[in-house]
XYZ file of C-alpha atoms in Angstrom:
691
model
C 7.426 -40.268 -42.422
C 5.858 -36.875 -42.530
C 2.097 -36.306 -41.947
C -0.236 -34.035 -43.990
C -2.490 -31.455 -42.231
C -4.968 -33.019 -39.821
C -8.453 -32.767 -41.113
C -10.991 -31.518 -38.996
C -14.846 -32.344 -39.190
C -16.858 -29.052 -39.370
C -18.601 -28.404 -36.247
C -22.375 -28.563 -36.419
C -23.946 -25.023 -37.066
C -26.497 -25.478 -33.959
C -23.336 -25.820 -31.544
C -21.694 -22.610 -32.887
C -24.917 -20.929 -32.574
C -25.429 -21.941 -29.102
C -21.734 -21.149 -28.064
C -22.126 -17.753 -29.632
C -25.418 -17.182 -27.880
C -23.803 -18.099 -24.515
C -20.772 -15.793 -25.232
C -22.971 -13.060 -26.191
C -25.468 -13.143 -23.213
C -22.543 -13.427 -20.739
C -20.983 -10.369 -22.422
C -24.158 -8.416 -22.046
C -24.559 -9.217 -18.346
C -20.967 -8.349 -17.663
C -21.426 -5.046 -19.654
C -24.394 -4.250 -17.520
C -22.552 -4.976 -14.482
C -19.415 -3.051 -15.234
C -20.515 -0.185 -17.214
C -21.806 1.922 -14.488
C -18.801 3.608 -12.951
C -16.128 2.262 -15.211
C -15.120 4.882 -17.847
C -16.442 3.932 -21.304
C -15.074 4.963 -24.655
C -17.671 7.327 -26.213
C -19.814 5.931 -29.147
C -18.484 7.304 -32.457
C -20.701 6.622 -35.415
C -18.709 5.550 -38.318
C -20.764 7.779 -40.741
C -20.602 11.096 -38.935
C -19.068 12.730 -36.042
C -20.814 14.616 -33.059
C -18.757 17.042 -31.025
C -19.107 17.196 -27.257
C -20.101 20.319 -25.682
C -20.363 21.629 -22.079
C -18.157 20.787 -19.425
C -19.081 17.147 -18.217
C -16.892 14.402 -19.203
C -17.814 12.714 -22.718
C -15.916 9.564 -21.767
C -18.276 8.337 -19.082
C -21.812 7.706 -20.490
C -24.151 6.250 -18.101
C -25.483 3.099 -19.437
C -27.679 0.462 -17.906
C -28.875 -3.058 -18.655
C -32.647 -2.674 -18.662
C -34.875 -4.807 -20.643
C -35.873 -2.858 -23.939
C -39.581 -1.828 -24.150
C -41.938 -3.125 -26.705
C -41.182 -0.004 -28.789
C -37.865 -0.829 -29.208
C -36.531 -2.533 -32.450
C -36.900 -6.288 -32.542
C -33.766 -8.638 -32.848
C -31.999 -9.114 -36.284
C -32.783 -12.015 -38.386
C -31.091 -15.219 -37.571
C -29.027 -15.054 -40.722
C -27.024 -12.158 -39.470
C -24.037 -12.335 -37.384
C -24.616 -13.237 -33.695
C -21.659 -10.920 -32.476
C -21.874 -7.181 -33.054
C -19.022 -5.582 -34.961
C -16.139 -4.436 -32.689
C -16.282 -0.980 -33.928
C -18.542 0.475 -30.779
C -21.632 -0.098 -32.829
C -23.344 -2.032 -30.061
C -25.481 -0.871 -27.215
C -25.044 -1.678 -23.593
C -28.685 -1.402 -22.796
C -29.733 -4.722 -24.293
C -27.985 -7.174 -26.592
C -30.979 -6.825 -28.889
C -30.999 -2.980 -29.244
C -30.076 -1.526 -32.571
C -28.653 1.843 -32.443
C -29.796 4.602 -34.705
C -27.209 7.339 -34.731
C -28.559 10.611 -33.288
C -28.537 14.026 -34.720
C -25.765 16.505 -34.001
C -25.947 17.844 -30.331
C -27.398 21.508 -30.219
C -25.619 21.834 -26.809
C -23.296 24.998 -26.730
C -25.427 26.670 -29.391
C -26.828 30.128 -28.268
C -30.466 28.771 -28.364
C -29.638 25.614 -26.299
C -31.198 26.928 -23.423
C -34.625 26.225 -25.040
C -33.902 22.700 -24.676
C -34.833 22.927 -21.092
C -38.520 22.915 -22.110
C -39.958 19.668 -23.211
C -42.133 20.050 -26.503
C -45.442 18.584 -26.221
C -45.873 15.347 -28.040
C -42.068 14.417 -27.566
C -41.387 10.753 -26.934
C -40.780 11.387 -23.307
C -44.012 12.908 -22.506
C -46.211 11.064 -24.674
C -45.019 7.426 -23.837
C -46.121 5.824 -20.570
C -43.484 5.866 -17.864
C -43.484 2.128 -17.770
C -42.374 1.623 -21.416
C -39.892 4.343 -22.126
C -39.197 4.825 -25.870
C -36.000 5.491 -27.821
C -35.837 9.340 -29.052
C -35.263 7.817 -32.365
C -37.851 5.229 -32.633
C -41.756 6.112 -32.430
C -44.633 4.205 -33.033
C -45.696 6.615 -35.867
C -42.666 5.469 -37.940
C -43.366 4.188 -41.514
C -42.547 0.678 -42.285
C -39.023 -0.369 -42.575
C -37.181 -3.723 -43.055
C -37.113 -3.820 -39.221
C -40.948 -4.309 -39.287
C -40.578 -7.452 -41.016
C -38.410 -9.033 -38.270
C -40.213 -11.358 -35.973
C -41.733 -9.705 -32.920
C -39.289 -9.229 -29.977
C -39.564 -11.673 -27.032
C -41.878 -10.538 -24.212
C -40.075 -9.220 -21.197
C -41.480 -8.474 -17.931
C -42.296 -4.687 -17.353
C -40.025 -2.891 -14.867
C -40.918 -3.089 -11.279
C -41.433 0.278 -9.530
C -41.402 0.074 -5.780
C -43.049 3.704 -5.491
C -44.908 4.597 -8.331
C -45.510 8.018 -6.786
C -42.349 8.923 -4.759
C -43.203 10.277 -1.454
C -42.283 13.899 -0.880
C -39.018 14.771 0.941
C -37.740 18.169 2.082
C -34.382 19.673 0.826
C -31.796 17.498 2.206
C -28.322 18.140 3.721
C -26.600 15.000 2.680
C -27.310 11.878 0.823
C -30.180 9.905 2.491
C -29.288 6.635 4.376
C -30.988 3.746 2.650
C -31.339 0.188 3.853
C -28.906 -2.287 2.435
C -29.156 -2.709 -1.381
C -29.944 -6.330 -2.863
C -27.163 -8.271 -3.995
C -27.015 -8.667 -7.802
C -26.461 -12.303 -8.456
C -23.254 -13.236 -10.289
C -23.740 -13.443 -14.001
C -23.191 -16.790 -15.450
C -23.203 -17.566 -18.902
C -26.442 -19.227 -19.897
C -28.286 -19.524 -23.202
C -31.830 -18.325 -23.049
C -33.653 -15.992 -20.765
C -36.189 -18.334 -19.552
C -37.593 -18.242 -15.884
C -34.901 -19.562 -13.409
C -32.056 -19.034 -15.480
C -29.334 -16.959 -14.427
C -30.013 -14.329 -16.789
C -33.471 -14.266 -16.047
C -32.803 -13.753 -12.448
C -30.353 -10.998 -13.034
C -32.797 -9.175 -15.187
C -35.487 -9.440 -12.513
C -32.961 -7.923 -9.834
C -32.330 -5.068 -12.198
C -35.999 -4.292 -12.347
C -36.100 -3.383 -8.691
C -35.922 0.026 -7.741
C -32.570 0.022 -5.688
C -30.842 -2.629 -7.954
C -28.835 0.366 -9.212
C -27.094 0.586 -5.569
C -25.707 -2.630 -6.232
C -24.270 -1.797 -9.704
C -21.193 -0.331 -8.223
C -17.613 -0.786 -9.730
C -17.616 -4.457 -10.278
C -14.103 -5.123 -8.611
C -15.367 -3.665 -5.415
C -18.825 -5.747 -5.262
C -16.786 -8.678 -3.765
C -15.467 -6.857 -0.690
C -17.003 -3.388 -0.169
C -19.526 -2.335 2.590
C -23.144 -1.656 1.484
C -22.924 1.719 3.121
C -19.994 2.701 0.974
C -20.974 1.089 -2.021
C -24.252 2.839 -1.775
C -22.645 6.351 -1.249
C -20.832 6.195 -4.693
C -23.517 4.437 -6.586
C -25.431 5.996 -9.708
C -28.525 5.899 -7.942
C -27.158 8.180 -4.922
C -25.064 10.187 -7.151
C -27.991 11.345 -9.346
C -30.274 11.659 -6.236
C -27.481 14.146 -4.965
C -27.720 16.050 -8.250
C -31.445 16.606 -7.946
C -31.004 17.686 -4.326
C -28.179 20.229 -5.345
C -30.874 21.599 -8.144
C -33.674 21.683 -5.477
C -31.481 23.711 -2.998
C -30.523 26.130 -5.686
C -34.091 26.565 -6.791
C -35.248 27.022 -3.212
C -32.599 29.660 -2.686
C -33.407 31.553 -5.915
C -37.124 31.617 -5.062
C -36.243 32.897 -1.576
C -34.179 35.669 -3.373
C -37.140 36.696 -5.862
C -36.267 34.785 -8.922
C -39.579 33.374 -10.600
C -39.370 29.904 -9.121
C -42.960 28.586 -8.198
C -43.886 26.524 -5.183
C -45.295 23.975 -7.400
C -41.914 23.451 -9.056
C -40.316 23.181 -5.705
C -42.903 20.529 -4.473
C -42.463 18.405 -7.689
C -38.635 18.497 -7.457
C -38.996 17.432 -3.734
C -41.223 14.590 -4.763
C -38.871 13.163 -7.428
C -35.630 13.274 -5.967
C -35.362 9.480 -6.314
C -34.960 8.128 -9.793
C -36.779 4.998 -11.045
C -35.302 2.475 -13.485
C -37.565 4.111 -16.343
C -35.911 7.404 -15.361
C -32.208 5.851 -15.538
C -33.425 4.670 -19.085
C -34.505 7.919 -20.198
C -31.158 9.447 -18.780
C -29.114 7.037 -20.748
C -30.793 7.789 -23.926
C -30.656 11.438 -23.244
C -26.848 11.236 -22.705
C -26.370 9.124 -25.744
C -28.028 11.890 -27.930
C -26.550 14.967 -26.207
C -23.089 13.570 -25.055
C -23.546 15.513 -21.794
C -24.366 13.797 -18.649
C -25.602 16.941 -16.651
C -27.976 17.933 -19.293
C -29.147 14.595 -19.736
C -30.219 14.574 -16.253
C -31.536 18.052 -16.432
C -34.018 16.991 -19.166
C -34.808 13.689 -17.332
C -35.633 15.527 -13.956
C -37.767 17.919 -16.109
C -40.014 15.061 -17.227
C -41.056 14.227 -13.722
C -41.232 17.863 -12.357
C -42.660 19.455 -15.533
C -43.407 22.768 -13.523
C -39.591 22.927 -12.831
C -38.443 22.037 -16.069
C -37.677 25.537 -17.172
C -35.819 26.490 -14.027
C -33.731 23.497 -13.351
C -30.129 24.337 -13.268
C -30.818 28.126 -13.654
C -27.717 30.189 -13.752
C -25.398 27.021 -12.980
C -22.636 25.266 -14.820
C -22.318 21.571 -14.911
C -19.750 21.677 -12.050
C -22.501 23.001 -9.729
C -23.804 19.557 -9.407
C -20.691 17.422 -10.170
C -18.171 19.071 -8.081
C -20.604 20.012 -5.229
C -21.839 16.324 -5.220
C -18.348 15.182 -5.030
C -17.767 17.411 -1.887
C -20.890 15.941 -0.347
C -19.801 12.326 -1.001
C -16.169 13.205 0.418
C -17.807 14.922 3.479
C -20.035 11.922 3.968
C -17.392 9.171 3.352
C -14.723 10.652 5.629
C -16.895 10.285 8.771
C -17.656 6.763 8.061
C -13.978 6.218 7.682
C -13.320 7.832 10.899
C -15.730 5.616 12.691
C -14.425 2.576 11.162
C -10.874 3.404 12.061
C -11.828 4.298 15.548
C -13.468 0.715 16.058
C -10.240 -0.838 14.474
C -8.017 1.179 16.943
C -10.246 0.251 19.811
C -10.083 -3.594 18.757
C -6.118 -3.548 18.528
C -5.733 -1.645 21.942
C -7.588 -4.532 23.728
C -5.245 -7.026 22.106
C -2.275 -4.940 22.997
C -3.386 -4.907 26.731
C -3.989 -8.558 26.671
C -0.582 -9.420 25.615
C 1.202 -6.411 27.294
C 3.788 -8.580 28.992
C 4.201 -11.610 26.867
C 7.728 -11.749 25.838
C 8.534 -12.180 22.106
C 11.660 -12.159 20.039
C 12.225 -8.806 18.462
C 13.502 -8.460 15.063
C 15.873 -5.817 13.300
C 16.847 -6.488 9.680
C 14.567 -9.692 10.385
C 17.281 -11.093 12.228
C 16.972 -11.723 16.068
C 17.206 -8.820 18.235
C 16.470 -7.991 21.997
C 13.132 -9.030 23.381
C 10.015 -7.037 23.325
C 6.389 -7.960 23.942
C 3.662 -9.054 21.647
C 1.506 -5.976 23.182
C 4.281 -3.555 22.905
C 4.517 -4.452 19.103
C 0.847 -3.829 18.583
C 1.275 -0.369 20.139
C 3.587 0.531 17.109
C 0.724 -0.420 14.789
C -1.913 1.480 16.823
C 0.287 4.634 17.008
C 0.546 4.976 13.147
C -3.309 4.397 12.891
C -3.828 7.163 15.493
C -1.858 9.575 13.176
C -3.944 8.364 10.247
C -7.005 9.062 12.412
C -5.884 12.593 13.149
C -5.239 13.487 9.559
C -8.433 11.922 8.400
C -10.328 14.302 10.785
C -8.250 17.125 9.894
C -9.165 16.560 6.154
C -12.853 16.212 7.144
C -12.808 19.381 9.242
C -11.028 21.457 6.290
C -13.714 20.453 3.711
C -15.496 23.201 2.239
C -18.262 23.609 -0.729
C -17.836 24.908 -4.049
C -21.133 26.730 -3.880
C -22.509 28.721 -6.933
C -19.779 30.130 -8.727
C -20.423 30.047 -12.571
C -18.629 28.861 -15.384
C -15.144 30.389 -14.662
C -15.787 30.988 -10.939
C -17.039 34.909 -11.361
C -20.565 34.370 -10.669
C -21.238 36.340 -13.703
C -24.419 34.250 -14.664
C -25.868 34.892 -11.207
C -25.064 38.491 -11.199
C -27.076 38.821 -14.506
C -30.071 36.906 -13.067
C -30.124 39.386 -10.120
C -29.686 42.518 -12.422
C -26.410 43.418 -10.824
C -27.088 42.908 -7.092
C -24.020 41.736 -5.556
C -25.386 41.310 -2.128
C -28.070 38.688 -3.459
C -25.354 36.661 -5.358
C -23.485 36.374 -2.062
C -26.620 35.419 -0.200
C -27.355 32.928 -2.826
C -24.070 31.354 -2.494
C -24.352 31.186 1.404
C -27.791 30.005 1.330
C -27.103 27.098 -0.934
C -24.145 26.087 0.961
C -26.335 26.077 3.991
C -29.064 23.934 2.555
C -26.390 21.440 1.369
C -25.110 20.865 5.011
C -21.832 22.807 4.723
C -20.466 25.548 7.312
C -18.513 27.619 4.471
C -17.886 27.658 0.808
C -14.340 28.116 -0.813
C -14.047 31.740 -1.252
C -12.528 31.636 -4.957
C -12.823 28.786 -7.381
C -12.333 28.432 -11.106
C -15.123 26.370 -12.764
C -14.011 23.465 -10.178
C -12.908 23.390 -6.966
C -9.362 23.365 -6.653
C -8.071 19.798 -7.173
C -5.724 20.405 -4.349
C -8.691 19.380 -2.181
C -8.755 15.897 -3.689
C -4.824 15.708 -2.688
C -5.659 16.939 0.925
C -8.436 14.303 1.098
C -6.411 11.201 -0.444
C -3.335 11.853 1.422
C -4.479 10.570 4.691
C -6.012 7.569 2.999
C -2.959 6.864 1.212
C -1.093 6.999 4.377
C -3.624 4.718 6.042
C -2.623 2.359 3.191
C 0.889 2.383 4.061
C 0.008 1.668 7.911
C -2.227 -1.232 6.925
C 0.144 -2.687 4.516
C 2.922 -2.491 7.396
C 0.486 -4.353 10.006
C -0.538 -6.951 7.478
C 2.999 -7.594 6.533
C 4.154 -8.061 10.083
C 1.240 -10.499 10.759
C 2.184 -12.554 7.553
C 5.673 -12.748 8.604
C 4.621 -13.947 12.054
C 2.353 -16.585 10.481
C 5.403 -18.015 8.608
C 6.976 -18.146 12.007
C 3.816 -19.833 13.365
C 3.852 -17.328 16.313
C 0.729 -15.622 15.317
C -2.097 -16.135 12.738
C -5.067 -14.318 11.340
C -8.347 -15.922 11.786
C -8.702 -19.284 10.040
C -12.336 -20.910 9.744
C -12.694 -24.517 10.662
C -14.024 -25.233 7.160
C -11.552 -22.612 5.350
C -9.227 -24.405 2.458
C -5.766 -22.726 2.203
C -4.905 -24.383 -1.106
C -6.628 -26.515 -3.644
C -3.493 -28.765 -3.937
C -1.760 -28.388 -0.421
C -4.463 -29.360 2.034
C -2.411 -28.661 5.056
C -1.999 -24.832 4.015
C -3.084 -22.014 6.284
C -2.495 -19.052 4.169
C -2.820 -15.465 5.487
C -5.107 -14.623 2.773
C -6.917 -11.712 4.575
C -3.683 -9.910 5.305
C -2.602 -10.576 1.705
C -5.822 -8.796 0.602
C -5.092 -5.917 2.769
C -1.637 -5.485 1.251
C -2.937 -5.904 -2.167
C -5.696 -3.253 -1.661
C -3.247 -0.914 0.406
C -0.930 -0.728 -2.486
C -3.837 0.288 -4.659
C -4.910 2.852 -2.075
C -1.345 4.372 -2.076
C -1.154 4.601 -5.640
C -4.429 6.613 -6.138
C -3.068 9.553 -4.350
C -0.521 9.890 -7.136
C -3.430 10.333 -9.330
C -4.751 13.386 -7.421
C -1.460 14.953 -7.480
C -0.775 14.447 -11.134
C -4.595 15.740 -12.006
C -4.069 18.768 -9.779
C -0.724 19.602 -11.590
C -2.288 19.759 -15.095
C -5.366 21.886 -14.430
C -4.797 24.651 -16.979
C -6.102 28.170 -15.995
C -9.717 27.805 -14.893
C -9.965 24.037 -15.653
C -9.408 21.381 -18.168
C -11.605 18.342 -18.635
C -9.089 15.677 -18.443
C -9.600 15.685 -14.757
C -13.009 14.329 -15.008
C -12.666 10.680 -16.187
C -9.650 10.047 -13.730
C -11.614 11.517 -10.812
C -14.781 9.494 -11.566
C -12.569 6.594 -10.974
C -9.978 7.703 -8.331
C -12.349 9.282 -5.799
C -14.844 6.412 -5.540
C -12.052 3.722 -5.558
C -10.244 5.356 -2.851
C -12.964 5.437 -0.406
C -14.106 1.953 -1.437
C -10.567 0.741 -0.966
C -10.017 2.372 2.378
C -13.378 0.799 3.703
C -12.291 -2.517 2.636
C -8.969 -2.415 4.029
C -10.380 -1.134 7.502
C -13.214 -3.840 7.500
C -10.702 -6.627 6.694
C -8.251 -5.372 9.301
C -10.908 -5.325 11.875
C -12.037 -8.952 11.077
C -8.090 -9.716 11.499
C -7.887 -7.866 14.880
C -10.956 -9.553 16.355
C -9.498 -13.169 15.651
C -5.722 -12.893 15.841
C -4.358 -16.143 17.357
C -1.117 -16.106 19.333
C 0.878 -19.094 19.984
C 2.783 -18.580 23.284
C 4.558 -21.978 23.387
C 5.951 -21.347 19.841
C 7.127 -17.995 20.852
C 8.792 -19.371 23.862
C 10.597 -22.091 21.949
C 12.043 -19.571 19.570
C 13.194 -17.332 22.601
C 14.820 -20.200 24.129
C 16.666 -20.909 20.924
C 18.086 -17.208 20.783
C 17.956 -16.049 24.223
C 21.349 -17.696 25.460
C 23.283 -15.465 22.961
C 21.249 -12.475 24.214
C 21.900 -13.332 27.817
C 25.852 -13.256 27.504
C 25.885 -9.660 28.479
C 24.046 -10.107 31.527
C 26.263 -13.101 32.177
C 29.551 -10.892 31.921
C 27.910 -8.201 34.127
C 27.062 -10.744 36.738
C 30.520 -12.248 36.945
C 32.165 -8.836 37.014
C 29.731 -8.034 39.990
C 30.936 -11.239 41.655
C 34.731 -10.150 41.399
C 35.608 -11.345 38.005
C 37.591 -9.576 35.292
C 35.365 -8.231 32.289
C 37.709 -8.892 29.481
C 38.479 -12.329 30.693
C 34.818 -13.120 31.051
C 34.194 -11.577 27.466
C 36.790 -13.997 25.932
C 35.312 -16.940 27.781
C 31.925 -16.177 26.447
C 33.251 -15.755 22.826
C 34.903 -19.043 22.774
C 31.960 -20.787 24.213
C 29.330 -18.919 21.934
C 31.334 -19.980 18.820
C 31.269 -23.627 19.899
C 27.425 -23.340 20.484
C 26.836 -21.706 17.198
C 28.757 -24.589 15.573
C 26.454 -27.119 17.072
C 23.443 -25.193 15.792
C 24.557 -24.195 12.292
C 26.851 -27.019 11.190
C 25.198 -30.029 13.195
C 21.538 -28.715 13.349
C 21.621 -29.296 17.077
C 19.964 -27.301 19.739
C 21.798 -24.443 21.152
C 23.743 -25.722 24.299
C 25.483 -22.407 25.291
C 24.032 -22.361 28.790
C 25.158 -26.001 29.409
C 28.746 -24.943 28.348
C 28.553 -22.141 30.820
C 27.309 -24.281 33.602
C 30.129 -26.715 32.747
C 32.808 -24.003 32.817
C 34.589 -23.647 36.313
C 35.197 -19.983 35.551
C 31.456 -19.124 36.120
C 31.115 -21.092 39.280
C 30.420 -17.972 41.318
C 27.216 -17.195 39.304
C 25.732 -20.544 38.462
C 23.125 -20.074 40.899
C 21.984 -16.883 39.152
C 21.819 -18.497 35.529
C 18.094 -19.305 35.849
C 17.034 -15.829 36.771
C 19.509 -14.251 34.374
C 17.642 -16.274 31.583
C 14.151 -15.284 32.674
C 12.673 -13.816 29.545
C 10.649 -11.253 31.303
C 13.923 -9.546 32.512
C 14.685 -8.816 29.016
C 11.625 -6.739 28.007
C 12.524 -3.717 29.714
C 9.565 -1.235 30.417
C 7.518 -2.814 27.425
C 4.500 -3.626 29.702
C 4.433 -0.370 31.460
C 4.932 1.542 27.890
C 1.655 -0.369 26.888
C -0.424 0.864 29.885
C 0.852 4.578 29.443
C 0.249 4.489 25.829
C -3.239 3.318 25.969
C -4.088 5.733 29.004
C -2.303 8.748 27.713
C -2.843 8.437 23.734
C -5.588 5.960 22.607
C -8.258 6.771 25.403
C -8.273 10.421 24.508
C -8.238 9.866 20.686
C -11.274 7.517 20.843
C -13.305 9.874 23.349
C -15.222 11.862 20.845
C -18.961 10.873 20.952
C -18.945 10.017 17.330
C -16.178 7.476 17.800
C -17.359 6.290 21.054
C -20.906 5.682 19.502
C -19.402 3.710 16.542
C -17.388 1.587 19.150
C -20.320 0.730 21.221
C -22.590 -0.063 18.412
C -19.979 -2.013 16.451
C -20.123 -5.806 16.013
C -17.588 -8.263 14.740
C -17.102 -8.080 11.033
C -17.960 -11.105 9.180
C -16.136 -11.612 5.799
C -18.248 -13.264 3.181
C -15.177 -14.086 1.276
């Protein structure tokens, strides 16, 4: 009997509304966390188009999840749809923010330089810093349909740790900071009341260093706080401001009209407050240019410098030079971490220098080696990676001040044709920024071959780490060796007995990603047309941070594994006993020849007995009884007293223990001798993984 369509009762409107609210709030939290470094499709109003100008990437707006100020538009009436239309017409700043399309950008026009000066009465100069206002909504607007909406929900004002930032001199590198707070995971929860996950999340966002935690979402699970901070928005824009300060200092020293007051105001405001992030986000939304957005934002807190910030420079002065600073800062961190890992594995190699283990070729049983000798194979490749990363660090230069196409034409005009002053400016800014030299020639950007040279040793490190982790995973299957396994750790939600090598699996997973990132650098460099194209920008914003964050995670995870490797000698001995009789046959043949026997006859005797023993093992599932068969064969009576000695596993490992000693003494110790690495080893602690 056929059935008609099943009738479903309509769901209650309240349940739909509640589910939609939960979905929307979860979406807003996810967007706030994930939109910091990830590339975003630029907002394109459906009614008009705005062209991007300048050289900064328009595909990566800086957006943040701060609460809206009381001056922002209130929420729409309840009758309007809960979900925004999927055409880009929603704002990442807050789910209640209603976007008003900005006027066309004036950037790129001949008179755009005038925009460096903030007009009196602008929203940014007239509004209190604690309540930043939208550039499109002011308190003097006439009544509109929005005015009839209910008032917005009261939200706590942003918390500023330092209302008056302390003065700081010109910096040579990104400042070290204490560990940033951990942003709580965003759970979908209806409402924003006190104690809800969303309320706690927003409260965390209000802290001055919350931005340090808003690093690429996929890395927040594993990355170290130091490396995450290095590539955080807070540190990136701090570095931009430091570069503008260094440029202003050098220009003042060479006679350009830069006042001492301007310098002091810039020094005092290198850190961005959450309110300034909000201003910069609104500026970028209006101007479609991240660098100019931050030029204007910096000018609001350093008004005496507003007219000279970025003087003579192009966008790549801050973006490229900042990237080089990040590379120069990140490489030593990886060098120190790699040195610690090599040190840990060397201790392991020395401890097990003489423990025989079955070697494998083609993953088939081969001659014996030792557990420690196998570890030296891992260490040797890590030493090569260490050498290559040090070389990349030492070769790294600075872009300097080169102008829009690398000719320094703008600076030559500023100094009235004085070539010496232009060269001095370039050298002075390079020195203030902590570099020993600048690349002698550049286009608008530094050559993207530099990125290739930096990412190549990181990709090579990924290959080494993958090989090490794979070896450990295979040994875990053989039950000869295991990575650390906590007493309360769960290997499988279904199979309670499982002891999965999840840390080494993580290393393999991330190492593959690290190896692939180098391909991005190769392709990006190959398609840079003439003096530059912008299709490198969005790619590099992802590739460079991810390469360093991934390498950092791989090294810390491998260090954790190396500090807790568990070796099972009895399992190793049992497997040796299963295979050694076959391997010992050559020694048996040589011994019988020394006792006066015939080599060919001995070979035939061993061949027959070996095949009989193999039949026992493979066809009947019994133990290997080759030695018992040899003992029972009268032909081998002359050497039966030597069989135990001939079967000693230590006699099959050759010079493996001595090779370990020589390798550690002659290669590892000198490589770890530099003070930088020795200091890291002495100060290092065991890595404790949170997951």
